PDB file of C-alpha atoms in Angstrom:
ATOM      1  CA  MET N 241      -0.014   0.000   0.005  1.00  0.00           C
ATOM      2  CA  ASN N 242       1.446   3.363  -1.016  1.00  0.00           C
ATOM      3  CA  THR N 243       0.695   6.133   1.548  1.00  0.00           C
ATOM      4  CA  SER N 244       2.726   8.751  -0.289  1.00  0.00           C
ATOM      5  CA  THR N 245      -0.382   9.775  -2.123  1.00  0.00           C
ATOM      6  CA  GLY N 246      -0.384  13.578  -1.751  1.00  0.00           C
ATOM      7  CA  MET N 247      -3.481  15.596  -1.114  1.00  0.00           C
ATOM      8  CA  PRO N 248      -6.740  13.760  -1.757  1.00  0.00           C
ATOM      9  CA  ASP N 249      -9.273  14.716  -4.377  1.00  0.00           C
ATOM     10  CA  PHE N 250     -12.778  13.955  -3.059  1.00  0.00           C
ATOM     11  CA  THR N 251     -14.627  15.592  -5.930  1.00  0.00           C
ATOM     12  CA  GLY N 252     -17.933  13.829  -6.413  1.00  0.00           C
ATOM     13  CA  ASN N 253     -17.216  11.588  -3.393  1.00  0.00           C
ATOM     14  CA  ASN N 254     -14.473   9.849  -5.375  1.00  0.00           C
ATOM     15  CA  ALA N 255     -13.480   6.572  -3.663  1.00  0.00           C
ATOM     16  CA  GLU N 256      -9.992   6.122  -5.188  1.00  0.00           C
ATOM     17  CA  TRP N 257      -7.798   7.915  -2.643  1.00  0.00           C
ATOM     18  CA  MET N 258      -9.400   6.372   0.452  1.00  0.00           C
ATOM     19  CA  SER N 259      -9.328   2.882  -1.065  1.00  0.00           C
ATOM     20  CA  GLN N 260      -5.502   2.828  -0.722  1.00  0.00           C
ATOM     21  CA  PHE N 261      -5.762   2.495   3.044  1.00  0.00           C
ATOM     22  CA  SER N 262      -6.716  -0.659   4.934  1.00  0.00           C
ATOM     23  CA  LEU N 263      -8.190  -1.360   8.326  1.00  0.00           C
ATOM     24  CA  PRO N 264      -6.589  -3.404  11.044  1.00  0.00           C
ATOM     25  CA  ALA N 265      -7.537  -7.055  10.584  1.00  0.00           C
ATOM     26  CA  GLU N 266      -9.554  -7.201  13.832  1.00  0.00           C
ATOM     27  CA  ILE N 267     -11.575  -4.068  12.853  1.00  0.00           C
ATOM     28  CA  GLU N 268     -12.205  -5.502   9.369  1.00  0.00           C
ATOM     29  CA  ALA N 269     -13.574  -8.739  10.962  1.00  0.00           C
ATOM     30  CA  GLN N 270     -15.785  -6.799  13.467  1.00  0.00           C
ATOM     31  CA  SER N 271     -17.124  -4.561  10.643  1.00  0.00           C
ATOM     32  CA  ALA N 272     -17.981  -7.573   8.518  1.00  0.00           C
ATOM     33  CA  ALA N 273     -19.837  -9.189  11.388  1.00  0.00           C
ATOM     34  CA  LEU N 274     -21.781  -5.989  12.204  1.00  0.00           C
ATOM     35  CA  ARG N 275     -22.980  -5.393   8.662  1.00  0.00           C
ATOM     36  CA  LYS N 276     -23.827  -9.024   7.974  1.00  0.00           C
ATOM     37  CA  SER N 277     -27.501  -8.402   8.668  1.00  0.00           C
ATOM     38  CA  ILE N 278     -27.823  -4.888   7.148  1.00  0.00           C
ATOM     39  CA  THR N 279     -27.521  -3.873   3.514  1.00  0.00           C
ATOM     40  CA  PRO N 280     -27.752  -0.210   2.379  1.00  0.00           C
ATOM     41  CA  ARG N 281     -30.821  -0.011   0.113  1.00  0.00           C
ATOM     42  CA  PHE N 282     -29.790   2.905  -2.074  1.00  0.00           C
ATOM     43  CA  SER N 283     -27.044   3.864  -4.461  1.00  0.00           C
ATOM     44  CA  ARG N 284     -26.732   7.522  -3.493  1.00  0.00           C
ATOM     45  CA  ILE N 285     -28.341  10.004  -1.127  1.00  0.00           C
ATOM     46  CA  THR N 286     -27.724  13.738  -1.305  1.00  0.00           C
ATOM     47  CA  TRP N 287     -28.876  16.552   0.951  1.00  0.00           C
ATOM     48  CA  SER N 288     -27.715  19.742   2.669  1.00  0.00           C
ATOM     49  CA  GLU N 289     -27.716  19.854   6.387  1.00  0.00           C
ATOM     50  CA  THR N 290     -27.799  22.775   8.862  1.00  0.00           C
ATOM     51  CA  VAL N 291     -25.627  21.564  11.677  1.00  0.00           C
ATOM     52  CA  PRO N 292     -25.775  22.731  15.282  1.00  0.00           C
ATOM     53  CA  ASP N 293     -23.012  25.310  14.898  1.00  0.00           C
ATOM     54  CA  GLY N 294     -25.042  27.047  12.163  1.00  0.00           C
ATOM     55  CA  ARG N 295     -23.051  25.917   9.086  1.00  0.00           C
ATOM     56  CA  THR N 296     -24.747  24.439   6.046  1.00  0.00           C
ATOM     57  CA  VAL N 297     -22.985  21.310   4.870  1.00  0.00           C
ATOM     58  CA  SER N 298     -23.593  19.551   1.519  1.00  0.00           C
ATOM     59  CA  ILE N 299     -23.539  15.821   1.901  1.00  0.00           C
ATOM     60  CA  ILE N 300     -23.233  12.894  -0.538  1.00  0.00           C
ATOM     61  CA  LEU N 301     -23.779   9.362   0.774  1.00  0.00           C
ATOM     62  CA  ASP N 302     -22.833   6.485  -1.530  1.00  0.00           C
ATOM     63  CA  SER N 303     -23.290   2.753  -0.824  1.00  0.00           C
ATOM     64  CA  GLN N 304     -20.392   0.491  -1.574  1.00  0.00           C
ATOM     65  CA  PRO N 305     -20.435  -3.139  -2.824  1.00  0.00           C
ATOM     66  CA  ASP N 306     -18.935  -4.273   0.493  1.00  0.00           C
ATOM     67  CA  GLY N 307     -21.998  -2.974   2.473  1.00  0.00           C
ATOM     68  CA  LEU N 308     -20.249   0.076   3.824  1.00  0.00           C
ATOM     69  CA  VAL N 309     -21.265   3.620   3.031  1.00  0.00           C
ATOM     70  CA  ARG N 310     -18.940   6.470   1.887  1.00  0.00           C
ATOM     71  CA  ARG N 311     -19.881   9.939   3.097  1.00  0.00           C
ATOM     72  CA  LEU N 312     -18.634  13.287   1.876  1.00  0.00           C
ATOM     73  CA  GLU N 313     -19.231  16.491   3.799  1.00  0.00           C
ATOM     74  CA  ASP N 314     -18.480  19.847   2.124  1.00  0.00           C
ATOM     75  CA  ASP N 315     -18.986  23.094   3.985  1.00  0.00           C
ATOM     76  CA  GLY N 316     -17.315  25.219   1.299  1.00  0.00           C
ATOM     77  CA  ALA N 317     -14.057  25.559   3.216  1.00  0.00           C
ATOM     78  CA  CYS N 318     -12.967  21.947   3.212  1.00  0.00           C
ATOM     79  CA  LYS N 319     -14.216  18.430   2.359  1.00  0.00           C
ATOM     80  CA  VAL N 320     -14.316  15.480   4.777  1.00  0.00           C
ATOM     81  CA  GLN N 321     -14.745  11.943   3.545  1.00  0.00           C
ATOM     82  CA  ARG N 322     -15.679   8.993   5.780  1.00  0.00           C
ATOM     83  CA  VAL N 323     -16.073   5.299   5.162  1.00  0.00           C
ATOM     84  CA  MET N 324     -18.724   4.140   7.694  1.00  0.00           C
ATOM     85  CA  ILE N 325     -20.949   1.387   8.942  1.00  0.00           C
ATOM     86  CA  ALA N 326     -24.612   2.477   8.482  1.00  0.00           C
ATOM     87  CA  ASN N 327     -23.669   6.157   8.418  1.00  0.00           C
ATOM     88  CA  GLU N 328     -22.893   5.997  12.143  1.00  0.00           C
ATOM     89  CA  ILE N 329     -19.595   4.165  12.862  1.00  0.00           C
ATOM     90  CA  PRO N 330     -16.598   5.787  11.061  1.00  0.00           C
ATOM     91  CA  LEU N 331     -13.895   3.355   9.995  1.00  0.00           C
ATOM     92  CA  LEU N 332     -11.781   5.787   7.927  1.00  0.00           C
ATOM     93  CA  THR N 333     -11.947   9.563   8.002  1.00  0.00           C
ATOM     94  CA  ALA N 334      -9.924  12.108   6.040  1.00  0.00           C
ATOM     95  CA  ILE N 335      -9.983  15.805   5.283  1.00  0.00           C
ATOM     96  CA  ASP N 336      -8.916  17.051   1.916  1.00  0.00           C
ATOM     97  CA  LEU N 337      -6.134  19.154   3.512  1.00  0.00           C
ATOM     98  CA  THR N 338      -4.247  16.134   4.815  1.00  0.00           C
ATOM     99  CA  THR N 339      -2.257  13.297   3.296  1.00  0.00           C
ATOM    100  CA  ALA N 340      -3.347  10.355   5.446  1.00  0.00           C
ATOM    101  CA  PRO N 341      -6.642   9.308   7.070  1.00  0.00           C
ATOM    102  CA  ILE N 342      -7.755   8.696  10.652  1.00  0.00           C
ATOM    103  CA  ILE N 343      -8.252   4.973  11.111  1.00  0.00           C
ATOM    104  CA  LEU N 344     -10.441   3.084  13.601  1.00  0.00           C
ATOM    105  CA  GLN N 345      -8.108   1.055  15.816  1.00  0.00           C
ATOM    106  CA  MET N 346     -10.439  -0.407  18.473  1.00  0.00           C
ATOM    107  CA  LEU N 347     -14.153  -1.119  18.449  1.00  0.00           C
ATOM    108  CA  LYS N 348     -16.195  -2.673  21.259  1.00  0.00           C
ATOM    109  CA  THR N 349     -20.007  -2.850  20.929  1.00  0.00           C
ATOM    110  CA  ASN N 350     -23.026  -4.990  21.642  1.00  0.00           C
ATOM    111  CA  LEU N 351     -25.033  -3.401  18.801  1.00  0.00           C
ATOM    112  CA  SER N 352     -27.129  -5.943  16.922  1.00  0.00           C
ATOM    113  CA  PHE N 353     -29.771  -5.735  14.186  1.00  0.00           C
ATOM    114  CA  PRO N 354     -32.661  -5.565  13.747  1.00  0.00           C
ATOM    115  CA  LEU N 355     -33.287  -2.907  16.297  1.00  0.00           C
ATOM    116  CA  GLN N 356     -36.227  -3.285  18.663  1.00  0.00           C
ATOM    117  CA  GLN N 357     -38.111  -1.242  21.317  1.00  0.00           C
ATOM    118  CA  ASP N 358     -36.105  -0.569  24.482  1.00  0.00           C
ATOM    119  CA  GLN N 359     -32.948  -2.113  23.087  1.00  0.00           C
ATOM    120  CA  ARG N 360     -29.821  -0.777  24.803  1.00  0.00           C
ATOM    121  CA  TYR N 361     -26.262  -0.955  23.384  1.00  0.00           C
ATOM    122  CA  ARG N 362     -22.941   0.676  23.844  1.00  0.00           C
ATOM    123  CA  LEU N 363     -20.240   1.658  21.417  1.00  0.00           C
ATOM    124  CA  GLN N 364     -16.619   2.251  22.576  1.00  0.00           C
ATOM    125  CA  SER N 365     -13.980   3.176  19.971  1.00  0.00           C
ATOM    126  CA  VAL N 366     -10.467   4.460  19.536  1.00  0.00           C
ATOM    127  CA  SER N 367      -9.336   6.120  16.286  1.00  0.00           C
ATOM    128  CA  ALA N 368      -5.803   7.319  15.481  1.00  0.00           C
ATOM    129  CA  GLY N 369      -4.046   9.252  12.716  1.00  0.00           C
ATOM    130  CA  LYS N 370      -2.166   7.156  10.153  1.00  0.00           C
ATOM    131  CA  THR N 371       0.879   9.428  10.234  1.00  0.00           C
ATOM    132  CA  SER N 372       0.095  11.768  13.153  1.00  0.00           C
ATOM    133  CA  ASN N 373      -0.328  11.711  16.895  1.00  0.00           C
ATOM    134  CA  TRP N 374      -4.088  12.481  16.570  1.00  0.00           C
ATOM    135  CA  LEU N 375      -6.154  10.233  18.873  1.00  0.00           C
ATOM    136  CA  SER N 376      -9.855  10.056  19.575  1.00  0.00           C
ATOM    137  CA  LEU N 377     -11.645   8.013  22.214  1.00  0.00           C
ATOM    138  CA  ASN N 378     -15.442   7.659  22.171  1.00  0.00           C
ATOM    139  CA  ASP N 379     -17.808   5.958  24.546  1.00  0.00           C
ATOM    140  CA  ILE N 380     -21.474   6.239  23.723  1.00  0.00           C
ATOM    141  CA  VAL N 381     -24.520   4.527  25.198  1.00  0.00           C
ATOM    142  CA  TYR N 382     -27.736   4.086  23.131  1.00  0.00           C
ATOM    143  CA  LYS N 383     -31.381   3.298  23.911  1.00  0.00           C
ATOM    144  CA  VAL N 384     -34.157   2.649  21.308  1.00  0.00           C
ATOM    145  CA  THR N 385     -37.014   4.760  22.688  1.00  0.00           C
ATOM    146  CA  GLY N 386     -39.738   4.716  19.995  1.00  0.00           C
ATOM    147  CA  SER N 387     -40.643   4.388  16.376  1.00  0.00           C
ATOM    148  CA  GLY N 388     -42.704   6.134  13.714  1.00  0.00           C
ATOM    149  CA  ASP N 389     -43.348   6.734  10.044  1.00  0.00           C
ATOM    150  CA  ALA N 390     -40.149   7.944   8.423  1.00  0.00           C
ATOM    151  CA  SER N 391     -42.061  10.398   6.210  1.00  0.00           C
ATOM    152  CA  GLU N 392     -42.755  12.393   9.378  1.00  0.00           C
ATOM    153  CA  LEU N 393     -38.997  13.206   9.426  1.00  0.00           C
ATOM    154  CA  ASN N 394     -38.799  14.069   5.727  1.00  0.00           C
ATOM    155  CA  PRO N 395     -41.312  13.614   2.852  1.00  0.00           C
ATOM    156  CA  ALA N 396     -38.638  11.858   0.787  1.00  0.00           C
ATOM    157  CA  LEU N 397     -38.429   8.999   3.269  1.00  0.00           C
ATOM    158  CA  ARG N 398     -40.663   5.989   3.518  1.00  0.00           C
ATOM    159  CA  GLY N 399     -41.114   3.026   5.795  1.00  0.00           C
ATOM    160  CA  LYS N 400     -40.521   2.848   9.533  1.00  0.00           C
ATOM    161  CA  TYR N 401     -37.886   4.525  11.662  1.00  0.00           C
ATOM    162  CA  TRP N 402     -36.623   3.827  15.136  1.00  0.00           C
ATOM    163  CA  ARG N 403     -35.718   6.704  17.449  1.00  0.00           C
ATOM    164  CA  VAL N 404     -32.459   6.115  19.333  1.00  0.00           C
ATOM    165  CA  GLU N 405     -31.287   8.292  22.161  1.00  0.00           C
ATOM    166  CA  CYS N 406     -27.529   8.600  22.693  1.00  0.00           C
ATOM    167  CA  LYS N 407     -25.378   9.805  25.593  1.00  0.00           C
ATOM    168  CA  GLU N 408     -21.654  10.495  25.122  1.00  0.00           C
ATOM    169  CA  MET N 409     -20.043   8.988  28.288  1.00  0.00           C
ATOM    170  CA  SER N 410     -16.630  10.349  27.248  1.00  0.00           C
ATOM    171  CA  HIS N 411     -18.143  13.864  27.618  1.00  0.00           C
ATOM    172  CA  ALA N 412     -20.553  13.154  30.453  1.00  0.00           C
ATOM    173  CA  ASP N 413     -19.258  16.173  32.477  1.00  0.00           C
ATOM    174  CA  ILE N 414     -20.550  18.609  29.830  1.00  0.00           C
ATOM    175  CA  GLY N 415     -23.768  16.737  29.125  1.00  0.00           C
ATOM    176  CA  ILE N 416     -23.623  15.955  25.410  1.00  0.00           C
ATOM    177  CA  LYS N 417     -26.614  13.869  24.307  1.00  0.00           C
ATOM    178  CA  SER N 418     -28.064  13.287  20.815  1.00  0.00           C
ATOM    179  CA  THR N 419     -30.824  11.535  18.995  1.00  0.00           C
ATOM    180  CA  VAL N 420     -30.514   9.484  15.797  1.00  0.00           C
ATOM    181  CA  ALA N 421     -33.048   7.738  13.626  1.00  0.00           C
ATOM    182  CA  TRP N 422     -32.580   4.266  12.209  1.00  0.00           C
ATOM    183  CA  LEU N 423     -34.285   4.218   8.820  1.00  0.00           C
ATOM    184  CA  ASP N 424     -35.489   0.616   8.110  1.00  0.00           C
ATOM    185  CA  ASP N 425     -36.021   1.296   4.406  1.00  0.00           C
ATOM    186  CA  LEU N 426     -32.525   2.640   3.723  1.00  0.00           C
ATOM    187  CA  GLN N 427     -30.711   0.663   6.445  1.00  0.00           C
ATOM    188  CA  ILE N 428     -28.764   3.632   7.803  1.00  0.00           C
ATOM    189  CA  PHE N 429     -28.755   6.008  10.761  1.00  0.00           C
ATOM    190  CA  MET N 430     -29.448   9.772  10.395  1.00  0.00           C
ATOM    191  CA  HIS N 431     -28.793  12.358  13.101  1.00  0.00           C
ATOM    192  CA  LEU N 432     -31.874  14.228  14.376  1.00  0.00           C
ATOM    193  CA  ASP N 433     -30.561  16.530  17.117  1.00  0.00           C
ATOM    194  CA  ARG N 434     -27.913  17.109  19.739  1.00  0.00           C
ATOM    195  CA  ILE N 435     -28.404  18.315  23.270  1.00  0.00           C
ATOM    196  CA  PHE N 436     -25.480  20.338  24.621  1.00  0.00           C
ATOM    197  CA  ASP N 437     -25.704  21.877  28.176  1.00  0.00           C
ATOM    198  CA  GLY N 438     -29.528  21.540  28.027  1.00  0.00           C
ATOM    199  CA  GLU N 439     -29.873  23.238  24.643  1.00  0.00           C
ATOM    200  CA  VAL N 440     -31.486  21.227  21.832  1.00  0.00           C
ATOM    201  CA  GLN N 441     -29.798  21.784  18.477  1.00  0.00           C
ATOM    202  CA  ARG N 442     -31.547  20.141  15.532  1.00  0.00           C
ATOM    203  CA  PHE N 443     -30.038  18.826  12.345  1.00  0.00           C
ATOM    204  CA  ASP N 444     -32.185  20.089   9.488  1.00  0.00           C
ATOM    205  CA  TRP N 445     -32.081  18.176   6.184  1.00  0.00           C
ATOM    206  CA  HIS N 446     -32.804  20.124   2.933  1.00  0.00           C
ATOM    207  CA  ASN N 447     -33.299  18.860  -0.633  1.00  0.00           C
ATOM    208  CA  LEU N 448     -33.057  15.216   0.371  1.00  0.00           C
ATOM    209  CA  LYS N 449     -32.757  13.122  -2.809  1.00  0.00           C
ATOM    210  CA  ILE N 450     -32.499   9.310  -2.884  1.00  0.00           C
ATOM    211  CA  SER N 451     -31.273   7.228  -5.839  1.00  0.00           C
ATOM    212  CA  ARG N 452     -31.928   3.514  -5.611  1.00  0.00           C
TER     213      ARG N 452
END
């Protein structure tokens, strides 16, 4: 594998640059086991999202033949690409201003599919820079608290969704919580809101388009 690749070009959510990097064998095995019972049911989803800090981010989400999804976020200043499980668990992450990705090094979870009412699970992870000292530790607990018609979230959606409440234990002292929706029809998670110091900050999706 050649890591002397220069600056990445993520135009159009191009997969070529990120495909040069591999996951640790244990993470690859865990990822395969997790996605065994879920398959993204779309080829591409595009939308723009108003995130809690007020920025508007253009997003492209592409499904891959291996069952992972590749996400591109563009806020006009830079582009961030992620290879993920179900649009929720990042395995590889890179910004277009760097020459190497951040790679998931440790994953511990009891997440299982299909989701069901009152299901609880936890996700602990460690990610590290390929060629830097960057390190991220995450510890999040989840609870499935309800369900509904996905079209209530956005008219472009169909089928059922599960509402999942999340609490970031690694930031428990500052009270970061969030809510995500599991979309049965598309087989991905989407973020609904974040609660920071008691203030609810919603993720608003605009111009949501789904290609199957």
